[in-house]
PDB file of C-alpha atoms and ligand atoms in Angstrom:
ATOM      1  CA  MET A 213      19.029  16.446 -16.276  1.00 59.00           C
ATOM      2  CA  ASN A 214      15.833  14.026 -16.896  1.00 77.00           C
ATOM      3  CA  GLU A 215      13.014  14.931 -15.000  1.00 89.00           C
ATOM      4  CA  PRO A 216      11.781  12.464 -12.634  1.00 96.00           C
ATOM      5  CA  ILE A 217       8.861  10.471 -13.325  1.00 98.00           C
ATOM      6  CA  VAL A 218       7.449  10.878  -9.986  1.00 98.00           C
ATOM      7  CA  LYS A 219       7.524  14.792  -9.025  1.00 98.00           C
ATOM      8  CA  ARG A 220       7.757  15.223  -5.480  1.00 98.00           C
ATOM      9  CA  TYR A 221       5.210  17.954  -3.796  1.00 98.00           C
ATOM     10  CA  LYS A 222       7.116  20.865  -2.709  1.00 98.00           C
ATOM     11  CA  GLY A 223       5.234  21.001   0.264  1.00 98.00           C
ATOM     12  CA  ASN A 224       6.513  17.238   1.628  1.00 98.00           C
ATOM     13  CA  PRO A 225       6.453  16.122   4.152  1.00 98.00           C
ATOM     14  CA  ILE A 226       2.484  16.585   3.846  1.00 99.00           C
ATOM     15  CA  LEU A 227       1.666  15.356   7.415  1.00 99.00           C
ATOM     16  CA  THR A 228       3.935  14.633  10.645  1.00 98.00           C
ATOM     17  CA  LYS A 229       3.310  13.910  14.077  1.00 98.00           C
ATOM     18  CA  GLU A 230       3.272  17.496  14.840  1.00 98.00           C
ATOM     19  CA  ASP A 231      -0.269  17.710  13.041  1.00 98.00           C
ATOM     20  CA  ILE A 232      -1.990  15.281  15.091  1.00 98.00           C
ATOM     21  CA  PRO A 233      -4.166  16.600  18.076  1.00 98.00           C
ATOM     22  CA  TYR A 234      -3.383  13.415  19.995  1.00 98.00           C
ATOM     23  CA  LYS A 235       0.096  11.863  21.192  1.00 98.00           C
ATOM     24  CA  VAL A 236       2.022   9.779  18.517  1.00 98.00           C
ATOM     25  CA  GLU A 237       5.403   9.344  17.429  1.00 98.00           C
ATOM     26  CA  THR A 238       4.666   8.783  13.483  1.00 98.00           C
ATOM     27  CA  VAL A 239       2.618   9.239  10.787  1.00 98.00           C
ATOM     28  CA  HIS A 240       2.894   7.167   7.906  1.00 98.00           C
ATOM     29  CA  ASN A 241       2.345   4.353   5.214  1.00 98.00           C
ATOM     30  CA  ALA A 242      -1.444   5.753   4.799  1.00 99.00           C
ATOM     31  CA  ALA A 243      -4.215   4.909   2.464  1.00 99.00           C
ATOM     32  CA  VAL A 244      -5.954   7.875   0.828  1.00 99.00           C
ATOM     33  CA  VAL A 245      -9.022   7.852  -1.427  1.00 98.00           C
ATOM     34  CA  LYS A 246     -11.419  10.334  -2.503  1.00 98.00           C
ATOM     35  CA  TYR A 247     -14.901  10.697  -0.802  1.00 98.00           C
ATOM     36  CA  GLU A 248     -17.673  12.990  -1.712  1.00 96.00           C
ATOM     37  CA  GLY A 249     -15.009  15.207  -3.798  1.00 95.00           C
ATOM     38  CA  LYS A 250     -12.612  15.362  -1.053  1.00 98.00           C
ATOM     39  CA  TYR A 251      -9.617  13.580   0.001  1.00 98.00           C
ATOM     40  CA  ILE A 252      -9.356  11.123   3.164  1.00 98.00           C
ATOM     41  CA  MET A 253      -6.404   9.666   4.397  1.00 99.00           C
ATOM     42  CA  LEU A 254      -5.894   6.922   6.807  1.00 99.00           C
ATOM     43  CA  PHE A 255      -2.774   6.802   8.383  1.00 99.00           C
ATOM     44  CA  ARG A 256      -0.396   4.724  10.586  1.00 98.00           C
ATOM     45  CA  SER A 257       1.116   5.923  13.846  1.00 98.00           C
ATOM     46  CA  HIS A 258       3.422   4.571  16.268  1.00 98.00           C
ATOM     47  CA  LEU A 259       2.474   5.097  19.831  1.00 98.00           C
ATOM     48  CA  ASP A 260       5.231   5.374  22.237  1.00 98.00           C
ATOM     49  CA  THR A 261       4.557   1.604  23.256  1.00 98.00           C
ATOM     50  CA  GLY A 262       5.777   0.798  19.666  1.00 97.00           C
ATOM     51  CA  ARG A 263       2.505  -0.496  18.500  1.00 98.00           C
ATOM     52  CA  CYS A 264       0.537   1.084  16.001  1.00 98.00           C
ATOM     53  CA  ILE A 265      -3.026   2.611  15.309  1.00 98.00           C
ATOM     54  CA  LEU A 266      -4.704   4.141  12.412  1.00 99.00           C
ATOM     55  CA  GLY A 267      -6.068   7.711  12.084  1.00 98.00           C
ATOM     56  CA  LEU A 268      -7.827  10.176   9.722  1.00 98.00           C
ATOM     57  CA  ALA A 269      -7.090  13.344   8.066  1.00 99.00           C
ATOM     58  CA  ASP A 270      -9.000  15.257   5.419  1.00 98.00           C
ATOM     59  CA  SER A 271      -8.158  17.354   2.530  1.00 98.00           C
ATOM     60  CA  ASP A 272      -9.664  19.608  -0.282  1.00 98.00           C
ATOM     61  CA  ASP A 273      -6.711  19.421  -2.386  1.00 98.00           C
ATOM     62  CA  GLY A 274      -5.106  16.011  -1.709  1.00 98.00           C
ATOM     63  CA  PHE A 275      -1.971  17.519  -0.245  1.00 98.00           C
ATOM     64  CA  ASN A 276      -2.865  19.727   2.902  1.00 98.00           C
ATOM     65  CA  PHE A 277      -4.449  17.500   5.447  1.00 98.00           C
ATOM     66  CA  ALA A 278      -6.349  18.004   8.690  1.00 98.00           C
ATOM     67  CA  ALA A 279      -5.994  15.404  11.238  1.00 98.00           C
ATOM     68  CA  ARG A 280      -9.494  14.662  13.041  1.00 98.00           C
ATOM     69  CA  PRO A 281      -9.413  14.812  16.782  1.00 98.00           C
ATOM     70  CA  ALA A 282      -9.319  11.006  17.574  1.00 98.00           C
ATOM     71  CA  PRO A 283      -7.750   7.839  16.163  1.00 98.00           C
ATOM     72  CA  PHE A 284     -10.315   5.885  13.609  1.00 98.00           C
ATOM     73  CA  MET A 285      -9.026   2.501  14.417  1.00 98.00           C
ATOM     74  CA  THR A 286      -7.360   0.833  17.508  1.00 98.00           C
ATOM     75  CA  PRO A 287      -7.066  -2.720  17.987  1.00 98.00           C
ATOM     76  CA  SER A 288     -10.290  -4.423  18.794  1.00 97.00           C
ATOM     77  CA  SER A 289     -10.872  -5.718  21.947  1.00 95.00           C
ATOM     78  CA  ASP A 290     -13.523  -8.114  21.092  1.00 93.00           C
ATOM     79  CA  GLY A 291     -13.565 -11.646  19.782  1.00 96.00           C
ATOM     80  CA  VAL A 292     -11.416 -12.901  16.879  1.00 98.00           C
ATOM     81  CA  PHE A 293     -10.342  -9.674  16.030  1.00 98.00           C
ATOM     82  CA  GLY A 294      -9.395  -8.897  19.706  1.00 98.00           C
ATOM     83  CA  GLU A 295      -7.195 -11.917  19.611  1.00 98.00           C
ATOM     84  CA  TYR A 296      -5.330 -11.318  16.318  1.00 98.00           C
ATOM     85  CA  GLU A 297      -5.010  -7.608  16.258  1.00 98.00           C
ATOM     86  CA  ALA A 298      -3.906  -7.077  19.902  1.00 98.00           C
ATOM     87  CA  TYR A 299      -0.504  -5.826  18.856  1.00 98.00           C
ATOM     88  CA  GLY A 300      -1.556  -3.026  16.540  1.00 98.00           C
ATOM     89  CA  VAL A 301      -2.867  -2.363  13.193  1.00 98.00           C
ATOM     90  CA  GLU A 302      -0.592  -1.205  10.489  1.00 98.00           C
ATOM     91  CA  ASP A 303      -0.514  -0.325   6.873  1.00 98.00           C
ATOM     92  CA  PRO A 304      -3.864   0.273   5.645  1.00 99.00           C
ATOM     93  CA  ARG A 305      -5.252   0.103   2.009  1.00 99.00           C
ATOM     94  CA  ILE A 306      -8.701   1.498   0.769  1.00 99.00           C
ATOM     95  CA  THR A 307     -10.449   0.477  -2.056  1.00 98.00           C
ATOM     96  CA  PHE A 308     -13.891   1.490  -3.071  1.00 98.00           C
ATOM     97  CA  LEU A 309     -16.081  -1.480  -4.236  1.00 97.00           C
ATOM     98  CA  GLU A 310     -19.591  -1.602  -5.066  1.00 94.00           C
ATOM     99  CA  ASP A 311     -20.814   0.268  -2.122  1.00 93.00           C
ATOM    100  CA  ALA A 312     -18.639   0.697   0.579  1.00 98.00           C
ATOM    101  CA  TYR A 313     -14.963   1.762   1.138  1.00 98.00           C
ATOM    102  CA  TYR A 314     -13.219  -1.335   2.156  1.00 98.00           C
ATOM    103  CA  ILE A 315      -9.735  -1.339   4.193  1.00 99.00           C
ATOM    104  CA  THR A 316      -7.157  -4.084   4.248  1.00 98.00           C
ATOM    105  CA  TYR A 317      -4.842  -3.877   7.341  1.00 98.00           C
ATOM    106  CA  SER A 318      -1.843  -5.651   8.830  1.00 98.00           C
ATOM    107  CA  ALA A 319      -3.203  -7.336  12.146  1.00 98.00           C
ATOM    108  CA  TYR A 320      -0.479  -7.868  14.498  1.00 98.00           C
ATOM    109  CA  SER A 321      -0.713 -10.338  17.589  1.00 98.00           C
ATOM    110  CA  LYS A 322       1.540 -13.059  19.630  1.00 98.00           C
ATOM    111  CA  HIS A 323       0.478 -15.328  16.537  1.00 98.00           C
ATOM    112  CA  GLY A 324       2.125 -13.090  13.863  1.00 98.00           C
ATOM    113  CA  VAL A 325       0.780 -10.762  11.276  1.00 98.00           C
ATOM    114  CA  ARG A 326      -2.358 -11.468   9.053  1.00 98.00           C
ATOM    115  CA  ILE A 327      -4.647  -9.213   7.087  1.00 98.00           C
ATOM    116  CA  GLY A 328      -7.992  -7.797   8.485  1.00 98.00           C
ATOM    117  CA  LEU A 329     -10.788  -6.603   6.189  1.00 98.00           C
ATOM    118  CA  ALA A 330     -12.774  -3.794   7.490  1.00 98.00           C
ATOM    119  CA  LYS A 331     -15.553  -1.486   5.963  1.00 98.00           C
ATOM    120  CA  THR A 332     -16.910   2.004   6.151  1.00 98.00           C
ATOM    121  CA  THR A 333     -19.321   3.917   4.139  1.00 98.00           C
ATOM    122  CA  ASP A 334     -18.878   7.266   5.983  1.00 98.00           C
ATOM    123  CA  PHE A 335     -15.544   7.416   7.335  1.00 98.00           C
ATOM    124  CA  GLN A 336     -17.339   7.955  10.851  1.00 98.00           C
ATOM    125  CA  SER A 337     -17.663   4.217  11.691  1.00 98.00           C
ATOM    126  CA  VAL A 338     -15.946   1.196  10.667  1.00 98.00           C
ATOM    127  CA  GLU A 339     -16.960  -2.328  10.978  1.00 98.00           C
ATOM    128  CA  ARG A 340     -14.787  -5.483  10.955  1.00 98.00           C
ATOM    129  CA  VAL A 341     -15.716  -7.844   8.169  1.00 98.00           C
ATOM    130  CA  ALA A 342     -13.318 -10.894   8.376  1.00 98.00           C
ATOM    131  CA  LEU A 343      -9.539 -11.679   8.696  1.00 98.00           C
ATOM    132  CA  ILE A 344      -8.874 -13.042   5.434  1.00 98.00           C
ATOM    133  CA  THR A 345      -5.379 -14.609   5.654  1.00 98.00           C
ATOM    134  CA  GLN A 346      -3.667 -16.996   7.977  1.00 97.00           C
ATOM    135  CA  ALA A 347      -0.466 -15.672   9.639  1.00 97.00           C
ATOM    136  CA  ASP A 348       2.652 -14.391   7.706  1.00 97.00           C
ATOM    137  CA  TYR A 349       0.793 -11.997   5.506  1.00 97.00           C
ATOM    138  CA  ARG A 350       1.504  -8.720   4.715  1.00 97.00           C
ATOM    139  CA  ASN A 351       0.609  -5.715   1.951  1.00 98.00           C
ATOM    140  CA  THR A 352      -2.943  -7.101   0.540  1.00 98.00           C
ATOM    141  CA  VAL A 353      -4.513  -4.779  -2.010  1.00 98.00           C
ATOM    142  CA  LEU A 354      -8.024  -5.210  -3.498  1.00 98.00           C
ATOM    143  CA  PHE A 355      -8.724  -4.445  -7.187  1.00 98.00           C
ATOM    144  CA  PRO A 356     -11.829  -1.975  -7.412  1.00 98.00           C
ATOM    145  CA  GLU A 357     -13.883  -4.304  -9.330  1.00 98.00           C
ATOM    146  CA  LYS A 358     -14.859  -7.801  -9.732  1.00 98.00           C
ATOM    147  CA  ILE A 359     -13.067  -9.325 -12.592  1.00 98.00           C
ATOM    148  CA  ASN A 360     -14.727 -12.296 -14.237  1.00 98.00           C
ATOM    149  CA  GLY A 361     -17.230 -12.606 -11.702  1.00 98.00           C
ATOM    150  CA  ARG A 362     -14.478 -12.766  -8.758  1.00 98.00           C
ATOM    151  CA  TYR A 363     -13.086 -10.236  -6.282  1.00 98.00           C
ATOM    152  CA  VAL A 364      -9.317 -10.087  -6.875  1.00 98.00           C
ATOM    153  CA  ARG A 365      -6.480  -9.112  -4.601  1.00 98.00           C
ATOM    154  CA  LEU A 366      -2.671  -9.024  -4.819  1.00 98.00           C
ATOM    155  CA  ASP A 367      -0.666 -10.189  -1.479  1.00 97.00           C
ATOM    156  CA  ARG A 368       2.541 -10.922  -0.140  1.00 98.00           C
ATOM    157  CA  PRO A 369       3.216 -14.018   1.770  1.00 97.00           C
ATOM    158  CA  HIS A 370       6.261 -14.787   3.980  1.00 97.00           C
ATOM    159  CA  SER A 371       8.340 -17.251   2.849  1.00 95.00           C
ATOM    160  CA  ASP A 372      11.795 -19.030   4.432  1.00 94.00           C
ATOM    161  CA  ILE A 373      12.517 -20.823   0.794  1.00 95.00           C
ATOM    162  CA  SER A 374      12.008 -17.949  -1.961  1.00 94.00           C
ATOM    163  CA  PRO A 375      12.632 -14.188  -1.780  1.00 95.00           C
ATOM    164  CA  TRP A 376       9.078 -12.905  -0.769  1.00 98.00           C
ATOM    165  CA  ALA A 377       7.216 -12.163  -3.951  1.00 98.00           C
ATOM    166  CA  VAL A 378       3.549 -10.861  -5.209  1.00 98.00           C
ATOM    167  CA  TRP A 379       0.760 -13.488  -5.446  1.00 98.00           C
ATOM    168  CA  VAL A 380      -2.728 -13.165  -6.665  1.00 98.00           C
ATOM    169  CA  THR A 381      -5.983 -14.930  -4.812  1.00 98.00           C
ATOM    170  CA  PHE A 382      -9.518 -14.822  -5.727  1.00 98.00           C
ATOM    171  CA  SER A 383     -13.099 -14.618  -3.783  1.00 98.00           C
ATOM    172  CA  GLU A 384     -16.563 -14.756  -4.623  1.00 98.00           C
ATOM    173  CA  ASP A 385     -17.547 -12.979  -1.405  1.00 98.00           C
ATOM    174  CA  LEU A 386     -14.691 -10.995  -0.052  1.00 98.00           C
ATOM    175  CA  LYS A 387     -14.347 -13.470   2.942  1.00 98.00           C
ATOM    176  CA  TYR A 388     -13.302 -16.588   1.644  1.00 98.00           C
ATOM    177  CA  TRP A 389     -10.194 -16.626  -0.721  1.00 98.00           C
ATOM    178  CA  GLY A 390      -8.393 -19.106  -2.771  1.00 98.00           C
ATOM    179  CA  ASP A 391      -6.929 -20.055  -5.968  1.00 98.00           C
ATOM    180  CA  SER A 392      -3.774 -18.481  -5.045  1.00 98.00           C
ATOM    181  CA  ARG A 393      -0.547 -17.968  -7.078  1.00 97.00           C
ATOM    182  CA  VAL A 394       2.624 -16.476  -7.533  1.00 98.00           C
ATOM    183  CA  ILE A 395       3.021 -13.894 -10.219  1.00 98.00           C
ATOM    184  CA  MET A 396       5.948 -11.602  -9.605  1.00 98.00           C
ATOM    185  CA  LYS A 397       9.303 -12.320  -8.009  1.00 98.00           C
ATOM    186  CA  PRO A 398      12.333 -10.443  -7.048  1.00 97.00           C
ATOM    187  CA  VAL A 399      15.218 -10.062  -9.523  1.00 97.00           C
ATOM    188  CA  THR A 400      18.740 -11.051  -8.422  1.00 96.00           C
ATOM    189  CA  TYR A 401      21.206  -8.524  -7.824  1.00 95.00           C
ATOM    190  CA  HIS A 402      18.268  -5.718  -8.950  1.00 97.00           C
ATOM    191  CA  TRP A 403      17.073  -2.877  -6.810  1.00 98.00           C
ATOM    192  CA  ASP A 404      14.151  -5.189  -5.731  1.00 97.00           C
ATOM    193  CA  GLU A 405      16.244  -8.222  -5.212  1.00 97.00           C
ATOM    194  CA  MET A 406      15.610  -9.000  -1.548  1.00 97.00           C
ATOM    195  CA  LYS A 407      11.634  -8.803  -1.500  1.00 97.00           C
ATOM    196  CA  ILE A 408       8.699  -7.197  -3.252  1.00 98.00           C
ATOM    197  CA  GLY A 409       5.168  -6.683  -2.187  1.00 98.00           C
ATOM    198  CA  PRO A 410       2.038  -4.783  -3.438  1.00 98.00           C
ATOM    199  CA  GLY A 411       1.668  -0.966  -2.637  1.00 98.00           C
ATOM    200  CA  ALA A 412      -1.482   0.796  -3.725  1.00 98.00           C
ATOM    201  CA  PRO A 413      -4.281  -0.846  -4.888  1.00 98.00           C
ATOM    202  CA  PRO A 414      -4.281  -1.366  -8.654  1.00 98.00           C
ATOM    203  CA  ILE A 415      -5.258   1.575 -11.093  1.00 98.00           C
ATOM    204  CA  ARG A 416      -7.461   0.605 -14.248  1.00 98.00           C
ATOM    205  CA  THR A 417      -5.796   2.068 -17.531  1.00 98.00           C
ATOM    206  CA  ASP A 418      -6.358   1.029 -21.043  1.00 98.00           C
ATOM    207  CA  LYS A 419      -3.476  -0.813 -21.185  1.00 98.00           C
ATOM    208  CA  GLY A 420      -3.864  -2.917 -18.054  1.00 98.00           C
ATOM    209  CA  TRP A 421      -4.164  -2.756 -14.383  1.00 98.00           C
ATOM    210  CA  LEU A 422      -1.262  -0.436 -13.202  1.00 98.00           C
ATOM    211  CA  SER A 423       0.405  -1.590  -9.987  1.00 98.00           C
ATOM    212  CA  ILE A 424       2.702   0.295  -7.773  1.00 98.00           C
ATOM    213  CA  TYR A 425       4.900  -2.021  -5.715  1.00 98.00           C
ATOM    214  CA  HIS A 426       7.743  -1.653  -3.273  1.00 98.00           C
ATOM    215  CA  GLY A 427      11.119  -3.479  -3.702  1.00 98.00           C
ATOM    216  CA  VAL A 428      13.776  -4.031  -1.164  1.00 98.00           C
ATOM    217  CA  TYR A 429      17.398  -3.908  -1.568  1.00 98.00           C
ATOM    218  CA  PRO A 430      19.920  -5.159   1.087  1.00 97.00           C
ATOM    219  CA  THR A 431      23.127  -3.296   1.799  1.00 95.00           C
ATOM    220  CA  MET A 432      25.673  -3.307   4.407  1.00 94.00           C
ATOM    221  CA  ASP A 433      23.788  -0.503   6.107  1.00 91.00           C
ATOM    222  CA  SER A 434      20.452  -2.334   6.313  1.00 90.00           C
ATOM    223  CA  SER A 435      17.833  -2.347   3.328  1.00 97.00           C
ATOM    224  CA  VAL A 436      16.582   0.453   1.101  1.00 98.00           C
ATOM    225  CA  TYR A 437      12.806   0.643   0.168  1.00 98.00           C
ATOM    226  CA  ARG A 438      12.062   1.844  -3.190  1.00 98.00           C
ATOM    227  CA  LEU A 439       9.023   2.034  -5.439  1.00 98.00           C
ATOM    228  CA  GLY A 440       8.297   0.469  -8.855  1.00 98.00           C
ATOM    229  CA  VAL A 441       5.720  -0.337 -11.288  1.00 98.00           C
ATOM    230  CA  ALA A 442       3.835  -3.265 -12.929  1.00 98.00           C
ATOM    231  CA  LEU A 443       1.024  -3.724 -15.524  1.00 98.00           C
ATOM    232  CA  HIS A 444      -1.444  -6.575 -15.076  1.00 98.00           C
ATOM    233  CA  LYS A 445      -3.806  -7.831 -17.872  1.00 98.00           C
ATOM    234  CA  LEU A 446      -7.279  -6.156 -17.612  1.00 98.00           C
ATOM    235  CA  ASP A 447      -9.331  -9.364 -17.697  1.00 98.00           C
ATOM    236  CA  ALA A 448      -6.721 -11.806 -16.341  1.00 98.00           C
ATOM    237  CA  PRO A 449      -4.881  -9.858 -13.689  1.00 98.00           C
ATOM    238  CA  GLU A 450      -2.866 -12.777 -12.657  1.00 98.00           C
ATOM    239  CA  GLU A 451      -0.875 -12.198 -16.024  1.00 98.00           C
ATOM    240  CA  ILE A 452       1.594  -9.834 -15.922  1.00 98.00           C
ATOM    241  CA  ILE A 453       1.839  -7.650 -19.222  1.00 98.00           C
ATOM    242  CA  ALA A 454       5.197  -6.161 -17.970  1.00 98.00           C
ATOM    243  CA  VAL A 455       7.309  -4.917 -14.994  1.00 98.00           C
ATOM    244  CA  GLY A 456       9.351  -1.696 -14.916  1.00 98.00           C
ATOM    245  CA  ASP A 457      13.011  -2.384 -14.899  1.00 98.00           C
ATOM    246  CA  ARG A 458      14.131   0.629 -12.892  1.00 98.00           C
ATOM    247  CA  TRP A 459      12.428   2.104  -9.822  1.00 98.00           C
ATOM    248  CA  ILE A 460      10.343   5.115  -9.906  1.00 98.00           C
ATOM    249  CA  LEU A 461      10.993   6.447  -6.605  1.00 98.00           C
ATOM    250  CA  THR A 462      13.991   6.100  -4.042  1.00 98.00           C
ATOM    251  CA  PRO A 463      14.550   7.837  -0.876  1.00 98.00           C
ATOM    252  CA  GLU A 464      16.121  11.168  -1.385  1.00 98.00           C
ATOM    253  CA  ASP A 465      14.678  13.911   0.836  1.00 98.00           C
ATOM    254  CA  PRO A 466      16.018  14.149   4.213  1.00 98.00           C
ATOM    255  CA  TRP A 467      12.838  12.961   5.895  1.00 98.00           C
ATOM    256  CA  GLU A 468      13.069   9.640   3.709  1.00 98.00           C
ATOM    257  CA  LEU A 469      16.673   9.013   4.359  1.00 98.00           C
ATOM    258  CA  THR A 470      16.189   9.691   8.124  1.00 97.00           C
ATOM    259  CA  GLY A 471      13.624   8.688  10.769  1.00 97.00           C
ATOM    260  CA  TYR A 472      12.186   5.657  12.723  1.00 96.00           C
ATOM    261  CA  VAL A 473      13.696   3.301   9.957  1.00 97.00           C
ATOM    262  CA  HIS A 474      16.054   5.140   7.486  1.00 97.00           C
ATOM    263  CA  ASN A 475      15.943   4.836   3.504  1.00 98.00           C
ATOM    264  CA  VAL A 476      12.126   3.810   3.133  1.00 98.00           C
ATOM    265  CA  VAL A 477       9.558   5.188   0.822  1.00 98.00           C
ATOM    266  CA  PHE A 478       6.749   3.120   1.296  1.00 99.00           C
ATOM    267  CA  SER A 479       3.486   3.326  -0.779  1.00 99.00           C
ATOM    268  CA  CYS A 480      -0.089   2.070   0.640  1.00 99.00           C
ATOM    269  CA  ALA A 481      -2.006   4.744  -1.796  1.00 99.00           C
ATOM    270  CA  ALA A 482      -2.352   6.282  -5.346  1.00 98.00           C
ATOM    271  CA  VAL A 483      -5.289   8.522  -6.273  1.00 98.00           C
ATOM    272  CA  PRO A 484      -6.115   8.668 -10.096  1.00 98.00           C
ATOM    273  CA  GLU A 485      -7.431  12.230 -11.229  1.00 98.00           C
ATOM    274  CA  PRO A 486      -9.576  12.955 -14.224  1.00 98.00           C
ATOM    275  CA  ASP A 487      -6.836  14.982 -16.033  1.00 98.00           C
ATOM    276  CA  GLY A 488      -4.795  11.755 -16.496  1.00 98.00           C
ATOM    277  CA  THR A 489      -1.955  12.340 -13.429  1.00 98.00           C
ATOM    278  CA  VAL A 490      -1.956  10.213 -10.317  1.00 99.00           C
ATOM    279  CA  LYS A 491      -1.291  11.261  -6.782  1.00 99.00           C
ATOM    280  CA  ILE A 492       1.105   9.134  -5.141  1.00 99.00           C
ATOM    281  CA  TYR A 493       1.474   8.876  -1.390  1.00 99.00           C
ATOM    282  CA  TRP A 494       4.187   7.305   0.638  1.00 99.00           C
ATOM    283  CA  GLY A 495       5.853   7.284   4.086  1.00 99.00           C
ATOM    284  CA  GLY A 496       9.024   8.609   4.706  1.00 98.00           C
ATOM    285  CA  ALA A 497      11.439   6.698   6.616  1.00 98.00           C
ATOM    286  CA  ASP A 498       8.449   5.311   8.668  1.00 98.00           C
ATOM    287  CA  THR A 499       7.845   8.753  10.129  1.00 98.00           C
ATOM    288  CA  VAL A 500       6.136  11.028   7.751  1.00 98.00           C
ATOM    289  CA  MET A 501       3.731  11.215   4.965  1.00 99.00           C
ATOM    290  CA  CYS A 502       4.858  12.559   1.585  1.00 99.00           C
ATOM    291  CA  ALA A 503       2.949  12.821  -1.835  1.00 99.00           C
ATOM    292  CA  GLY A 504       3.885  13.510  -5.496  1.00 98.00           C
ATOM    293  CA  THR A 505       2.404  13.375  -8.696  1.00 98.00           C
ATOM    294  CA  ALA A 506       2.862  11.308 -12.001  1.00 98.00           C
ATOM    295  CA  VAL A 507       1.270  11.078 -15.321  1.00 98.00           C
ATOM    296  CA  ILE A 508      -0.573   7.659 -15.652  1.00 98.00           C
ATOM    297  CA  ASP A 509       0.380   7.270 -19.294  1.00 98.00           C
ATOM    298  CA  GLU A 510       4.084   7.824 -18.675  1.00 98.00           C
ATOM    299  CA  LEU A 511       4.191   5.066 -15.771  1.00 98.00           C
ATOM    300  CA  VAL A 512       2.406   2.558 -18.086  1.00 98.00           C
ATOM    301  CA  ASP A 513       5.008   3.150 -20.616  1.00 98.00           C
ATOM    302  CA  PHE A 514       7.652   3.280 -18.237  1.00 98.00           C
ATOM    303  CA  CYS A 515       6.507  -0.597 -17.680  1.00 98.00           C
ATOM    304  CA  LEU A 516       6.236  -1.318 -21.524  1.00 98.00           C
ATOM    305  CA  GLU A 517       9.212   0.397 -22.678  1.00 97.00           C
ATOM    306  CA  SER A 518      12.033  -1.457 -20.458  1.00 93.00           C
ATOM    307  CA  PRO A 519      10.257  -4.310 -19.011  1.00 96.00           C
ATOM    308  CA  ARG A 520      12.199  -7.146 -16.795  1.00 96.00           C
ATOM    309  CA  ASP A 521      11.076 -10.552 -16.333  1.00 95.00           C
ATOM    310  CA  PRO A 522       8.166 -10.912 -13.745  1.00 97.00           C
ATOM    311  CA  MET A 523       9.370 -14.074 -12.291  1.00 97.00           C
ATOM    312  CA  GLY A 524      12.871 -13.041 -11.580  1.00 90.00           C
TER     313      GLY A 524
HETATM  314  C1  BMA B  59       8.002  -3.254   6.064  1.00 57.53           C
HETATM  315  C2  BMA B  59       6.902  -2.716   6.818  1.00 57.53           C
HETATM  316  C3  BMA B  59       6.482  -1.396   6.430  1.00 57.53           C
HETATM  317  C4  BMA B  59       7.466  -0.673   6.376  1.00 57.53           C
HETATM  318  C5  BMA B  59       8.983  -1.100   6.167  1.00 57.53           C
HETATM  319  C6  BMA B  59      10.152  -0.242   6.343  1.00 57.53           C
HETATM  320  O1  BMA B  59       8.441  -4.701   6.382  1.00 57.53           O
HETATM  321  O2  BMA B  59       7.013  -3.239   8.269  1.00 57.53           O
HETATM  322  O3  BMA B  59       5.146  -1.305   6.914  1.00 57.53           O
HETATM  323  O4  BMA B  59       7.274   0.732   6.076  1.00 57.53           O
HETATM  324  O5  BMA B  59       9.267  -2.580   6.482  1.00 57.53           O
HETATM  325  O6  BMA B  59      10.378  -0.175   7.752  1.00 57.53           O
END
């Protein structure tokens, strides 16, 4: 049998609601970064109102996490953030950029879903920076460096006309964004045919920016969320070098097949390691957190060896 390209950690799930010192119903779709030689996870939890907050957990090895005693980000009650995140904060991604850890998160309210940008330098306090999209955006990841003098993000606007796709957008100050264009679309009758969206913040490799994304396939029994990989040009991230034709991860373990939403693996984080591996983190069935490892060069080759058309 072929070895899977992503090797699941034997101790999955790595964090569940039983590990959290305050009452939550789920622990999933977390960001993970290295901070002062340790790993920090910013995880999403449903409360029993059905709305979401974000909590923190710490780890020495990237697999065994201990949750902190209190949540880290709950919906703001002030000003414009209070207005636009009243229904909850979800699906964070974290990118270290210049001098701070920047958090992009989905802000839900009666006006729809848009993306909030917050920052922290110490994971003790957090400062809201700006709401960086209008309504009907999710899954926004920042590249970890400026490219050609501009900050770059991938995002996923909603659309009634076209299957939801990955777009690129640029900024000079992280607050005001523009020059957007669509760069990657679902492929009809393919594992990602229904919609795709950015997953983990892109990782720099010699051959391009490696981006882990999610793809959704509709079935008679709701839809299946899986993970795939794409490679963007280093000095022109709006250009896709290759998208792997096949998925790299599909729901298989019981906690991925069954839960709050069944048949879901959904990633917001991948941490590259000095030995050339990457730790990939994903929510299982919108209920628990899981982890696995892959070799970065193998993921790059996976894109290059059997690519599909990026524009579907
Ligand atoms: C997406 C988002 C994710 C979630 C996934 C599966 O639309 O809501 O947060 O993990 O659906 O339910």
